[in-house]
Short mmCIF file of C-alpha atoms in Angstrom, two decimals:
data_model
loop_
_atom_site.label_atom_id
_atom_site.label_comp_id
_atom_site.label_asym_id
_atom_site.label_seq_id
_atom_site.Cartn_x
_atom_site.Cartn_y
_atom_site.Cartn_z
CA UNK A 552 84.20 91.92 103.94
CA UNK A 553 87.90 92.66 103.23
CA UNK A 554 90.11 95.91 105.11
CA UNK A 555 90.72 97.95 102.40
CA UNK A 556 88.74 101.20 104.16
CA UNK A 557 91.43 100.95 106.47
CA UNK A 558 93.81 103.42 104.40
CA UNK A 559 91.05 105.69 103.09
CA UNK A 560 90.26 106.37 106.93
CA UNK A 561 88.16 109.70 107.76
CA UNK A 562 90.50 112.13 109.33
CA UNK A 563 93.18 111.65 107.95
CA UNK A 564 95.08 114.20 106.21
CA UNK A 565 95.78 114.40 102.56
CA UNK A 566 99.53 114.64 102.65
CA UNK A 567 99.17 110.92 105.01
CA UNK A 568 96.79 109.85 102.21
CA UNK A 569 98.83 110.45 99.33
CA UNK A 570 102.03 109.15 101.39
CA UNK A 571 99.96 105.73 101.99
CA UNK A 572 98.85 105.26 98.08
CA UNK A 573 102.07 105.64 97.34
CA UNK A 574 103.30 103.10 99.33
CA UNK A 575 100.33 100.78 98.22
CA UNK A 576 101.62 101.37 94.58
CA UNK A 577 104.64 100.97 95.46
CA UNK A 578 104.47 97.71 97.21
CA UNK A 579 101.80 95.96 94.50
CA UNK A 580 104.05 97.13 91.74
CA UNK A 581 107.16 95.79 93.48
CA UNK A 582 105.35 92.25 94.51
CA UNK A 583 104.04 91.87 91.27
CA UNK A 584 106.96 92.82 89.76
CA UNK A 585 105.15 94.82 86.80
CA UNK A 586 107.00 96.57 84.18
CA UNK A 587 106.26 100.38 83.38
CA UNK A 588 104.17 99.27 80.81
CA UNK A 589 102.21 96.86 82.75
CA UNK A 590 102.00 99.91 85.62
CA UNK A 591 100.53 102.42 82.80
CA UNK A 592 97.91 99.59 82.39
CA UNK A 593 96.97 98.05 85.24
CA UNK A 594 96.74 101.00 87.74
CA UNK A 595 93.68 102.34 86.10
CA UNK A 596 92.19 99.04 86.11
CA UNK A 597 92.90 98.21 89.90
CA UNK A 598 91.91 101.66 90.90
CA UNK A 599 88.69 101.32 89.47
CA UNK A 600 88.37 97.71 90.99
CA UNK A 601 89.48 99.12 94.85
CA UNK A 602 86.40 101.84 94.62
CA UNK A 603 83.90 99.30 93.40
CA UNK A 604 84.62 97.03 96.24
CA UNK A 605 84.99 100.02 98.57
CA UNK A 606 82.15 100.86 97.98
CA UNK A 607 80.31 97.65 98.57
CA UNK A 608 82.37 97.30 102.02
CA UNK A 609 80.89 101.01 102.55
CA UNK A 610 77.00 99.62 101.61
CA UNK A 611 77.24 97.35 104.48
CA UNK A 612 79.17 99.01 106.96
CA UNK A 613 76.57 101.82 106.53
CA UNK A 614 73.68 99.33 106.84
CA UNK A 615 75.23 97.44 110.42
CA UNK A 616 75.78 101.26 111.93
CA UNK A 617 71.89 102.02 111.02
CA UNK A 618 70.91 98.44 112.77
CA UNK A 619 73.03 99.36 116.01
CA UNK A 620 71.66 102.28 115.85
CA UNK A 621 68.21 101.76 116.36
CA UNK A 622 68.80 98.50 118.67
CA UNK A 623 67.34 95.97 116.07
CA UNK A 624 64.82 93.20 115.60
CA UNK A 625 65.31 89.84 114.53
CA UNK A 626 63.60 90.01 110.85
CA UNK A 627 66.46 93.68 111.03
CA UNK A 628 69.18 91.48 111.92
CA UNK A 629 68.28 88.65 109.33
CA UNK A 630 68.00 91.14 106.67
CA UNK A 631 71.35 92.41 107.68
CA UNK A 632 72.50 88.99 107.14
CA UNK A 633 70.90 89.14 103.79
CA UNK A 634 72.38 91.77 102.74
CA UNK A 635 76.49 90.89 104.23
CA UNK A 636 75.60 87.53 101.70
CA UNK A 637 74.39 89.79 98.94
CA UNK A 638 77.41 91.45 98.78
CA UNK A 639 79.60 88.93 99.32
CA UNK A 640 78.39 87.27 96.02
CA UNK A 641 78.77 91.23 94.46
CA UNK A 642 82.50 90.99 95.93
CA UNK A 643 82.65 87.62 94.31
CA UNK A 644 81.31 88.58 90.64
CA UNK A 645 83.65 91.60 90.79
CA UNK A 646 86.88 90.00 92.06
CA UNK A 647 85.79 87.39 88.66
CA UNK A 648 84.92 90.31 86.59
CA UNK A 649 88.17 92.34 87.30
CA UNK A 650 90.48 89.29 87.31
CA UNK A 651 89.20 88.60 83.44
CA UNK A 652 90.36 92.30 83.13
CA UNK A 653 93.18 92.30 85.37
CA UNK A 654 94.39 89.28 83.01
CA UNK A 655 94.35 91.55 79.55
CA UNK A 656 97.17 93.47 81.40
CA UNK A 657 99.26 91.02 83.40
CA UNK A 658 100.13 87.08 83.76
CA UNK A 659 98.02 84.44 85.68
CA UNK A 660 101.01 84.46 87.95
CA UNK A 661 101.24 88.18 89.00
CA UNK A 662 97.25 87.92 89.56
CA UNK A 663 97.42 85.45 91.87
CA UNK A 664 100.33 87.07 93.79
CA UNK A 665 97.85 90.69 94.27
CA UNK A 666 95.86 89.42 96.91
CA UNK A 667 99.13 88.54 98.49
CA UNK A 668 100.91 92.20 98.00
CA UNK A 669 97.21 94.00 98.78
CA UNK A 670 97.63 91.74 102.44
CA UNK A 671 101.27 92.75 102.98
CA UNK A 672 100.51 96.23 102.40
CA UNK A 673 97.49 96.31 104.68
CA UNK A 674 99.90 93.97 107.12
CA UNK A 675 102.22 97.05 107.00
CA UNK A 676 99.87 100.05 107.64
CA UNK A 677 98.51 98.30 110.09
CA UNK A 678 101.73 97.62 111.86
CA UNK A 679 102.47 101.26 110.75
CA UNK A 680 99.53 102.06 112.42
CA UNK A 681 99.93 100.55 115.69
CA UNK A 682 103.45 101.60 116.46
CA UNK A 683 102.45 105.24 116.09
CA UNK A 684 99.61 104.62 118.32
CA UNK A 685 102.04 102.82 121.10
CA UNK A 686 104.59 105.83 120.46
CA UNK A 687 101.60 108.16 121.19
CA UNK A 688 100.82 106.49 124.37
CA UNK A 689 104.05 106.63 125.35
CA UNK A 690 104.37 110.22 124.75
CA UNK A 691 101.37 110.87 126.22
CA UNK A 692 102.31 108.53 129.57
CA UNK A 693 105.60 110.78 129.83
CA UNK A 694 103.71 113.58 129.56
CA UNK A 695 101.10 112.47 132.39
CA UNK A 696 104.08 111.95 135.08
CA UNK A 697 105.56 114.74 134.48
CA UNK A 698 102.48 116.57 134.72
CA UNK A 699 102.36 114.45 138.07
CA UNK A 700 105.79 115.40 139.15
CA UNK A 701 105.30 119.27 138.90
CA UNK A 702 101.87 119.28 140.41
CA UNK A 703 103.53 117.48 143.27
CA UNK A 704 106.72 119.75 143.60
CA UNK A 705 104.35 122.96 143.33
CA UNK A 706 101.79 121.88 146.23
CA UNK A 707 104.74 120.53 147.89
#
């Protein structure tokens, strides 16, 4: 389905959560160039819209971890499949659903640029993402030499 779990991740704190919807609002708002009063209407709109498609991207993430679970059968896996269609079509209907809404509030051309801003913003917590994980490992490599080094001079 689409990546937008990937900033309401388990485990992460609430300060990093607040810093990242921020930035979210922040970026849409900017891309879409929305005035305040667009802003005071469409936030509330898109908000809802973001947990009723979480929540279908939760339905079937929920469904595959049960099947891998259990190791599955075929008729398991086919209604799996069943299901990922299902609600792709309940993605669909909402995306069509919310963009009649979305529309009350802002211009066809700022609605076709949110999938765009909701991509770069997932483009940059991802990258956000993965340059905190390389500055971990680097840390963490530093740290294992070192650790390394002493044992070395100690025995030595």
């Amino acid at each position: 389905l689409t990546l937008t779990g990937l900033y309401a991740q388990k485990g992460t704190n609430p300060d990093a959560r607040e810093k990242i919807k921020a930035t979210r609002i922040a970026v849409i708002t900017d891309k879409l160039g929305l005035s305040a009063e667009q802003a005071q209407q469409f936030w509330p709109v898109y908000n809802e819209f973001v947990q009723k498609r979480q929540s279908l991207v939760r339905e079937f993430g929920e469904a595959r971890r049960k099947a891998n679970e259990g190791g599955t059968t075929e008729q398991e896996q086919r209604e799996l499949l069943d299901l990922r269609h299902d609600l792709k079509r309940q993605e669909l209907d909402l995306e069509k659903e919310y963009s009649d809404r979305f529309l009350r509030v802002i211009d066809t051309r700022q609605l076709g640029q949110l999938r765009q801003a909701e991509e770069e913003f997932r483009r940059m917590l991802r990258d956000h993402i993965q340059r905190r994980e390389a500055r971990q490992q680097r840390i963490d490599n530093m740290r294992d030499r070192q650790q390394r080094r002493d044992r070395r001079n100690d025995g030595g």
